[in-house]
mmCIF file of C-alpha atoms in Angstrom:
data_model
loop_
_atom_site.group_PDB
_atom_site.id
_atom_site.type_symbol
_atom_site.label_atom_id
_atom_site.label_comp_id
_atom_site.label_asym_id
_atom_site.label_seq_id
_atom_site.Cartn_x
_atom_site.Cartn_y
_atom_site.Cartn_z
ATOM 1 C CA UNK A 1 58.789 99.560 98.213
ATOM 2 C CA UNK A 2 58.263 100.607 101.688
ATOM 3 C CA UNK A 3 55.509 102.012 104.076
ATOM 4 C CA UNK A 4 57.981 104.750 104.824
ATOM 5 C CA UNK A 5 58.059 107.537 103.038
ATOM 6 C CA UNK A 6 62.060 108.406 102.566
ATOM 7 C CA UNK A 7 65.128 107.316 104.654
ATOM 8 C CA UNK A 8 67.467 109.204 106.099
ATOM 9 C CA UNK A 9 71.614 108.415 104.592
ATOM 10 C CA UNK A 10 73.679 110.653 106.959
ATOM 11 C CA UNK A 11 72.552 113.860 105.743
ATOM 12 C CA UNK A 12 70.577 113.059 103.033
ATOM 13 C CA UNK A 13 66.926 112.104 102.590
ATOM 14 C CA UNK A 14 66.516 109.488 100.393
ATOM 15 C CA UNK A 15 62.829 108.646 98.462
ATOM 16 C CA UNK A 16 61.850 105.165 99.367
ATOM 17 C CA UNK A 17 61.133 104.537 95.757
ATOM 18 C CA UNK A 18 65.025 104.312 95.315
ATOM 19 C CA UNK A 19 65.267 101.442 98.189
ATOM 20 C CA UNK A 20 65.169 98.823 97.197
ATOM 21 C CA UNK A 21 65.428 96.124 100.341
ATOM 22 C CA UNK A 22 64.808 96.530 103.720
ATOM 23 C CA UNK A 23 65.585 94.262 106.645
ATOM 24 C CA UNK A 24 64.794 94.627 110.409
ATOM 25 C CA UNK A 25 68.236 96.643 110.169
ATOM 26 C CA UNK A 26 68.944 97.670 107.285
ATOM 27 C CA UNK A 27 68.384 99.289 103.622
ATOM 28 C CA UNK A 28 69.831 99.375 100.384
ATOM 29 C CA UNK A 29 69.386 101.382 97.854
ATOM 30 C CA UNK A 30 70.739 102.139 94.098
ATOM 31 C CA UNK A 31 72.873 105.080 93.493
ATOM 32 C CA UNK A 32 72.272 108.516 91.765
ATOM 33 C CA UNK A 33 75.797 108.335 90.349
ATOM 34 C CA UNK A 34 76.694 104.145 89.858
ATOM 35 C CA UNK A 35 80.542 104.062 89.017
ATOM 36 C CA UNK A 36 79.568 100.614 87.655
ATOM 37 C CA UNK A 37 76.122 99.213 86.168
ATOM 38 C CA UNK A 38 74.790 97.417 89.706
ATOM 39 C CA UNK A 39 76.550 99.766 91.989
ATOM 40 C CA UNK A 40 74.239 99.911 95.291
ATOM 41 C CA UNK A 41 75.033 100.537 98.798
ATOM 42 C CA UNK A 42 73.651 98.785 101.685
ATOM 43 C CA UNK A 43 73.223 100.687 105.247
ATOM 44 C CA UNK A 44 72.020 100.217 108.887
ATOM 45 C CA UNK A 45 68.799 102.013 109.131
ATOM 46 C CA UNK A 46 70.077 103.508 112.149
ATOM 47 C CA UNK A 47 71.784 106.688 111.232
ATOM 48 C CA UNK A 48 75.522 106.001 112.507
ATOM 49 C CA UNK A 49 78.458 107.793 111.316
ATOM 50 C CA UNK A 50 81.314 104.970 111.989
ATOM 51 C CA UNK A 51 81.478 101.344 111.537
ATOM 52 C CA UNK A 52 82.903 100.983 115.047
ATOM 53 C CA UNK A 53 79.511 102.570 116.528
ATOM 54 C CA UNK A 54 77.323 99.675 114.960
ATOM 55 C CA UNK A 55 76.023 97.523 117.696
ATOM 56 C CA UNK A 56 76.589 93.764 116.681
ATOM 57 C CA UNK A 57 73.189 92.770 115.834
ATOM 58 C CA UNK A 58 73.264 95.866 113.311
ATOM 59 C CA UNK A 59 76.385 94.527 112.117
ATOM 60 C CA UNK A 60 75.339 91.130 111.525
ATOM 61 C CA UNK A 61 72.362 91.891 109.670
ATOM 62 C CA UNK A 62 74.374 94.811 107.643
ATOM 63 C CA UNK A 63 76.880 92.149 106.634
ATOM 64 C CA UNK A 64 74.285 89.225 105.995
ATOM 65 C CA UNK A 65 72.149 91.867 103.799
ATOM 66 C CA UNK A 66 75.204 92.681 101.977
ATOM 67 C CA UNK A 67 75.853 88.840 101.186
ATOM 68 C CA UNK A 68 72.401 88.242 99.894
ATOM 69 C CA UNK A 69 72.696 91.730 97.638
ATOM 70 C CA UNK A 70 75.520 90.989 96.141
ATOM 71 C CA UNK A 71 75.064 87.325 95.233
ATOM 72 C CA UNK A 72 71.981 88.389 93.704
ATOM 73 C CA UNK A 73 73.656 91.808 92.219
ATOM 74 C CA UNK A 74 76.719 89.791 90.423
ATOM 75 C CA UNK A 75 74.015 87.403 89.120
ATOM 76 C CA UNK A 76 71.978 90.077 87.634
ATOM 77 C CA UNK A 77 74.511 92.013 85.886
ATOM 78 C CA UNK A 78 76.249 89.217 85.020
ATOM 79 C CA UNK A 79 79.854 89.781 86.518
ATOM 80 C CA UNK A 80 81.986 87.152 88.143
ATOM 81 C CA UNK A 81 83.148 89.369 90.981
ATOM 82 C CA UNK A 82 82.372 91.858 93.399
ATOM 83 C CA UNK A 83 84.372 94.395 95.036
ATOM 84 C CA UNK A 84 82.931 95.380 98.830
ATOM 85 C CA UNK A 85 83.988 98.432 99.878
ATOM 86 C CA UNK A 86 83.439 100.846 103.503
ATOM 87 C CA UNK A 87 85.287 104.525 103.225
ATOM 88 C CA UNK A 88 85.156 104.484 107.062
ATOM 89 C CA UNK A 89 85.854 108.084 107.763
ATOM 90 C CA UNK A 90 86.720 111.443 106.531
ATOM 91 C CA UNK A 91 90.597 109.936 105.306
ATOM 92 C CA UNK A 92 88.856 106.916 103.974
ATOM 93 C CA UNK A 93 86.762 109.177 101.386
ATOM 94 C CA UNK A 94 83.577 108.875 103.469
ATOM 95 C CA UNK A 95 81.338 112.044 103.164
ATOM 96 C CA UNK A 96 78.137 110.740 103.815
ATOM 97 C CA UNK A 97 77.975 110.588 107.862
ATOM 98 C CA UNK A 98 76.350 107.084 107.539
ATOM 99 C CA UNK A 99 78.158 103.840 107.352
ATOM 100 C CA UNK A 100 77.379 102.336 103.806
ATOM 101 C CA UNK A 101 78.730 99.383 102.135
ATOM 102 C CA UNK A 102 79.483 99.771 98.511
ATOM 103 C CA UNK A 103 78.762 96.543 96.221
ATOM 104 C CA UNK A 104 80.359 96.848 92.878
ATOM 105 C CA UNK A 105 79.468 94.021 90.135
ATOM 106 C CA UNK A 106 82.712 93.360 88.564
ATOM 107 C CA UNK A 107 83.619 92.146 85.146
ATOM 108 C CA UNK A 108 86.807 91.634 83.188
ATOM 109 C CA UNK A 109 87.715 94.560 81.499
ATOM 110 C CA UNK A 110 85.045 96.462 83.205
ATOM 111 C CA UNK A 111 87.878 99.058 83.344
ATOM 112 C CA UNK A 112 91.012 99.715 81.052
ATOM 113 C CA UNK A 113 93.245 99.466 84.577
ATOM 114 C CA UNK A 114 91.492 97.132 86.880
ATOM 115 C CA UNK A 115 92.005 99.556 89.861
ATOM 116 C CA UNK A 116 90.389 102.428 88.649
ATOM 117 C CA UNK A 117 87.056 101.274 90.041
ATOM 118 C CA UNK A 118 88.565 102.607 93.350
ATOM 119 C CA UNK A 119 90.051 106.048 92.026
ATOM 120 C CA UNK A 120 85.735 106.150 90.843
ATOM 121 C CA UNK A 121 84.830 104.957 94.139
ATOM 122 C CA UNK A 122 86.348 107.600 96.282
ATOM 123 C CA UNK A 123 85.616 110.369 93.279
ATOM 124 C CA UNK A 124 81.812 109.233 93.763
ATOM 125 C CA UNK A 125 81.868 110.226 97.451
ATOM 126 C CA UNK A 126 83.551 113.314 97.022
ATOM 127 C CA UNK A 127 80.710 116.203 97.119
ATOM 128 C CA UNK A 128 82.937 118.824 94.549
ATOM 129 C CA UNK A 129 81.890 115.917 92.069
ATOM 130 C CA UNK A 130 78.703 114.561 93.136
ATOM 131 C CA UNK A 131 76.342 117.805 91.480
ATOM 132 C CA UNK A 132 73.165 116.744 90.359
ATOM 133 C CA UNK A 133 73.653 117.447 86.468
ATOM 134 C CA UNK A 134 75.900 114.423 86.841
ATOM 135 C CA UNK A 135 72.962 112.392 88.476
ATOM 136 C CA UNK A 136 70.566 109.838 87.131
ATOM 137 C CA UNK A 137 66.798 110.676 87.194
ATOM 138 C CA UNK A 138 64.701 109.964 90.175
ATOM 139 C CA UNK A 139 62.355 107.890 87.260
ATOM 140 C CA UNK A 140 65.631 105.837 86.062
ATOM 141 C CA UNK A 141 66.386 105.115 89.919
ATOM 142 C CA UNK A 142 62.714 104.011 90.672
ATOM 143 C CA UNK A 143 62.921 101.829 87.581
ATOM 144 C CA UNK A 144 65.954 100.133 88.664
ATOM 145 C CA UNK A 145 64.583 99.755 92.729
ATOM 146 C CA UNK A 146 61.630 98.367 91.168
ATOM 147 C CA UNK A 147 63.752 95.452 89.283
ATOM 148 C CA UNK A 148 66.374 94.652 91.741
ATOM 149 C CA UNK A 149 63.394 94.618 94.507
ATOM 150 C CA UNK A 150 61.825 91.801 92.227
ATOM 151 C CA UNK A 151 64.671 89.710 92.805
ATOM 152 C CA UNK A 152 64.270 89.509 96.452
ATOM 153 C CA UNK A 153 60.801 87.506 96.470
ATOM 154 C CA UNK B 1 99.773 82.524 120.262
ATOM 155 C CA UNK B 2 97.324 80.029 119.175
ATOM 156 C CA UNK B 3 97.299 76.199 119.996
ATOM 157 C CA UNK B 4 97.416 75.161 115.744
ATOM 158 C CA UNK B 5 100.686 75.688 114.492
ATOM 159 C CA UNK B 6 99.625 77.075 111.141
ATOM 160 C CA UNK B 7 96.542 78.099 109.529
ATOM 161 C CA UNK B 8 95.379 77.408 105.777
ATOM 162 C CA UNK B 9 94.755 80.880 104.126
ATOM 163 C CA UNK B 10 94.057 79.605 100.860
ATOM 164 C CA UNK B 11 96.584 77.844 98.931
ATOM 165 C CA UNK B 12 98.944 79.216 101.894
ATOM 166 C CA UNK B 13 100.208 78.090 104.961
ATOM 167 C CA UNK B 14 100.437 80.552 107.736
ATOM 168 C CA UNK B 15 102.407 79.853 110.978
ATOM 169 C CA UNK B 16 100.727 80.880 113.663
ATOM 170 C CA UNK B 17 103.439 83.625 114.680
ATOM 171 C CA UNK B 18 101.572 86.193 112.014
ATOM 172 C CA UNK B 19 98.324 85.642 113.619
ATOM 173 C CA UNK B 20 97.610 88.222 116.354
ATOM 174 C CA UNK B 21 93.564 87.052 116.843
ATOM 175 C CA UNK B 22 91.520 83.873 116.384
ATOM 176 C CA UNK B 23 87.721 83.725 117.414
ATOM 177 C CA UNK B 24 85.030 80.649 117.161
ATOM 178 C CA UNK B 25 84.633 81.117 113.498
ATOM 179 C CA UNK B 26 87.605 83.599 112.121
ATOM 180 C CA UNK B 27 90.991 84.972 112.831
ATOM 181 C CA UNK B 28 93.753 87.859 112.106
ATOM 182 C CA UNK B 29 96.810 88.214 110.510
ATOM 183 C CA UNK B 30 99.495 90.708 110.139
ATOM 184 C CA UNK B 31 100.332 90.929 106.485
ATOM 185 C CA UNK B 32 103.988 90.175 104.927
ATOM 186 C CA UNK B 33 103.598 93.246 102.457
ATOM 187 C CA UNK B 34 101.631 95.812 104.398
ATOM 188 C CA UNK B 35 100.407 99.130 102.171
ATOM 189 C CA UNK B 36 99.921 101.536 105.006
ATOM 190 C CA UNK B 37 101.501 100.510 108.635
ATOM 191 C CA UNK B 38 98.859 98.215 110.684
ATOM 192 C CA UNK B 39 96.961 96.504 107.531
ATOM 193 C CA UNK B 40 95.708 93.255 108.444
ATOM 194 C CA UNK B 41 94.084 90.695 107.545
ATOM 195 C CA UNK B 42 90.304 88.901 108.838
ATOM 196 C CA UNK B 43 89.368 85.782 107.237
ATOM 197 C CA UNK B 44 86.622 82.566 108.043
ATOM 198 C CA UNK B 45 89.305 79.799 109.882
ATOM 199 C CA UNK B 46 86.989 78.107 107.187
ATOM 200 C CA UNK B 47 88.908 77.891 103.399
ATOM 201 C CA UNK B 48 85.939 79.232 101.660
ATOM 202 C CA UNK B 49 86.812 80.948 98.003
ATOM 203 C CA UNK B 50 83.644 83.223 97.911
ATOM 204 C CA UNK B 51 81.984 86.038 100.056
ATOM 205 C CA UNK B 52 78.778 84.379 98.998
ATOM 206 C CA UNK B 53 79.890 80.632 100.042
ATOM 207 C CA UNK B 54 80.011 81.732 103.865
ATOM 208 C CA UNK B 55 77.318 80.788 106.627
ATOM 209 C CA UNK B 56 75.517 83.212 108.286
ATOM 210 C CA UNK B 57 77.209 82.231 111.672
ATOM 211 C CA UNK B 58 80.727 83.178 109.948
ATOM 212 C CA UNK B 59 79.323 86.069 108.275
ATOM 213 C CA UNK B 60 78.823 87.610 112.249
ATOM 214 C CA UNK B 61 81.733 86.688 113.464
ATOM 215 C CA UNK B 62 84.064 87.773 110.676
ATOM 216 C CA UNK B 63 82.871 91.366 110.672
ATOM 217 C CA UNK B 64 82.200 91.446 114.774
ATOM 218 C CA UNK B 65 85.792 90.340 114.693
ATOM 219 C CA UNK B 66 86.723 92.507 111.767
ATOM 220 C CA UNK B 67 84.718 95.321 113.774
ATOM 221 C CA UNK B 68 86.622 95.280 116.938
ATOM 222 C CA UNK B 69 89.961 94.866 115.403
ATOM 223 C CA UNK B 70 89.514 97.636 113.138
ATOM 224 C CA UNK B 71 88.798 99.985 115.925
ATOM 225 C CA UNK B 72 91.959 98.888 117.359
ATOM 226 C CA UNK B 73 94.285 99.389 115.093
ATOM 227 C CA UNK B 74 92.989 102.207 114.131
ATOM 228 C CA UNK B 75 93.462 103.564 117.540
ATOM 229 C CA UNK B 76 97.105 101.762 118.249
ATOM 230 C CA UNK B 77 98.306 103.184 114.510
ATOM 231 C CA UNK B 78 97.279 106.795 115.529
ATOM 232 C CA UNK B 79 95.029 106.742 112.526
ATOM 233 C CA UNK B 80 91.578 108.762 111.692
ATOM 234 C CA UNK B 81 89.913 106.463 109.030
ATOM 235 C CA UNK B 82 89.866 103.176 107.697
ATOM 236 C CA UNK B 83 89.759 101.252 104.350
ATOM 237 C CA UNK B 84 87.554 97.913 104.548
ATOM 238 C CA UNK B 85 87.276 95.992 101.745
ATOM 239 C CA UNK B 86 87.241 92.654 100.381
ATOM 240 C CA UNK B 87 88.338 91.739 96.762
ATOM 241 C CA UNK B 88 85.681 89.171 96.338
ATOM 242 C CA UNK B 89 86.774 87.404 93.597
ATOM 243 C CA UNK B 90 89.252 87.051 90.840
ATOM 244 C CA UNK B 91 88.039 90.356 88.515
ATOM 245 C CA UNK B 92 87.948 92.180 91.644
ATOM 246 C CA UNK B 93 91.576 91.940 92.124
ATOM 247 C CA UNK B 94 91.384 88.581 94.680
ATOM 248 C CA UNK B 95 94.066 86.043 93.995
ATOM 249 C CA UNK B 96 93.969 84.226 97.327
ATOM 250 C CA UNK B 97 91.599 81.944 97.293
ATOM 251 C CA UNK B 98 89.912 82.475 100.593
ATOM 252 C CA UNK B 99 87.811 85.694 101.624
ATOM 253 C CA UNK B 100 89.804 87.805 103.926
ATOM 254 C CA UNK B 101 88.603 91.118 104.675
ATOM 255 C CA UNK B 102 91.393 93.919 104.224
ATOM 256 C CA UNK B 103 91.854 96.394 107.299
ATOM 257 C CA UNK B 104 93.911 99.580 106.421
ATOM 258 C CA UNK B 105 94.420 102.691 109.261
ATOM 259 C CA UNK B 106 94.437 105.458 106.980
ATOM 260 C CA UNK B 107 95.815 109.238 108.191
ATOM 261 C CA UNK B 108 95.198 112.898 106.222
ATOM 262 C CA UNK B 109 98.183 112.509 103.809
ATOM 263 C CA UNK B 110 99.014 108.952 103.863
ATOM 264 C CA UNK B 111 99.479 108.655 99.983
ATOM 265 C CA UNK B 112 100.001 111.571 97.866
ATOM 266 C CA UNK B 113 97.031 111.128 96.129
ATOM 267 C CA UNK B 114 94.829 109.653 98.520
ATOM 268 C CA UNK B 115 93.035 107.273 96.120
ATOM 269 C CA UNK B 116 96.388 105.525 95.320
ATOM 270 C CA UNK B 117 95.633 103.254 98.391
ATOM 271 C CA UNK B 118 93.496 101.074 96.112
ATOM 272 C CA UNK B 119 95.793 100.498 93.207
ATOM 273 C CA UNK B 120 98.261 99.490 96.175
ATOM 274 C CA UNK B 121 95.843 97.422 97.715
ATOM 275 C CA UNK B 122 94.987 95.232 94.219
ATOM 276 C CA UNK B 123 98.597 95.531 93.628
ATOM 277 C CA UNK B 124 99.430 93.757 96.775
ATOM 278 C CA UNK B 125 97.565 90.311 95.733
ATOM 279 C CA UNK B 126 99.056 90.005 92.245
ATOM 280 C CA UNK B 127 101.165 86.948 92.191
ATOM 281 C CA UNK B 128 103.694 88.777 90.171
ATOM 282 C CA UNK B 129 104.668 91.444 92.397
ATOM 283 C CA UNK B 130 104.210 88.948 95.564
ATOM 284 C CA UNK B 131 107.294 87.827 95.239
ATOM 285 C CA UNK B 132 109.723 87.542 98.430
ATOM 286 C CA UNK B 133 112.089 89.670 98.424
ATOM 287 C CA UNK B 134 109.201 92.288 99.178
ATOM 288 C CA UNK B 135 108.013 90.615 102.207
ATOM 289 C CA UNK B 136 108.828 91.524 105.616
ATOM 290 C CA UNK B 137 110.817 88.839 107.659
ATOM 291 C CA UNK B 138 109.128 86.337 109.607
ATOM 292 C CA UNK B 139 110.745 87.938 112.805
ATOM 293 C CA UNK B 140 109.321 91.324 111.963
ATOM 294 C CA UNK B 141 105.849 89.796 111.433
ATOM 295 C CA UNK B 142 105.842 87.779 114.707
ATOM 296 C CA UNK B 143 106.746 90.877 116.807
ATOM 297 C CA UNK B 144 103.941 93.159 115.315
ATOM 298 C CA UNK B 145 101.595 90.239 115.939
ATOM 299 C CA UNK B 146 102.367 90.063 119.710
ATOM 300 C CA UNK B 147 102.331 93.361 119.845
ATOM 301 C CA UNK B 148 98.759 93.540 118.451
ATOM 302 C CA UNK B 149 97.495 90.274 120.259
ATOM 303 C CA UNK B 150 98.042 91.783 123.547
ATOM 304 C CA UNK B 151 95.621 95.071 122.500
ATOM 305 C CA UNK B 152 92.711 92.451 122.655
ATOM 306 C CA UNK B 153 92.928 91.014 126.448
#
């Protein structure tokens, strides 16, 4: 979706083709592993390892990105609520050195206990579990970046 | 330490005692049934239900403000990490009906499983297990929010 080739998520490389919005600031893109259908993360394009080191201007248009990705996300996988989630540090579950916001479509029932989605959350972070047989193609990520960028015009 | 007496946090009324930070657009509260020492709350002073239903204006301030207080707690609570997160609606656990924007310190060891922070967290706003013989006195609440008022002058 973009003229640049990949991004860089902490220390990862991510292909643009699974980016699927970009601001003046900021990126989102869908996951490899989604603990729920519509699971994305939204991130400064500046590679910064703590919320705290955001300058407010990448704050702001992190936050306002996040709104507008969201709204549309819930929408579009038609849930009625949205959990909004930074693991801001090592004790937080953060593994990825590069703030990220996760936006989670929620539904009722979308989990026999409600508050599993967060035992998921901080499972999906964790890199003993994240192996790539447990990942989604690159083609099934493209496809979804592709739809979710559609929204957005 | 404000000039209002109280503030409306949804279908609540909250003296202005438990309220440790108030900006243009937002302000802070210390929380009557805190799940790790130093979680707060940041809300919009405006009563708006939905993370969608906010300006852009009180979309910056609420995470500048959430920004700088989370830095500071984190540092006054001798933390490492932090938890931010709002339950943005009422599938994702939200009950008060007004976006506030959870702020938890969080240390190596904290909870014995360190996930167990989020089932406390959407345990916290059920109505059923609000109940007041759980909360901290008002006494208690008004100290810790001096306390953290003065870390922002």
């Amino acid at each position: 979706m973009s003229t640049m080739a990949t991004f860089r998520f902490g220390q990862h490389i991510v292909k643009s083709s699974a980016v699927f919005l970009k601001t003046e600031l900021s990126f989102a893109l869908v996951n490899r592993k989604p603990v729920v259908p519509g699971h994305v993360l939204v991130c400064p394009l500046r590679v910064v390892e703590r919320f705290r080191d955001l300058r407010p201007d990448e704050v702001a248009d992190l936050f306002m990105t996040t709104q507008k990705i969201a709204d549309v996300i819930e929408k579009h996988f038609q849930a009625s609520s949205l959990t909004i989630a930074i693991q801001d540090g090592p004790e937080a579950g953060q593994t990825v050195k590069h703030v990220h916001v996760h936006v989670l479509p929620r539904k009722a029932g979308d989990f026999d206990k409600n508050d599993s989605i967060y035992d998921e959350l901080q499972k999906h972070d964790r890199e003993n579990e994240d192996v790539p047989s447990k990942w989604r193609s690159e083609e099934e990520m493209a496809k979804e970046a592709t739809e979710l960028h559609s929204l957005f015009n």
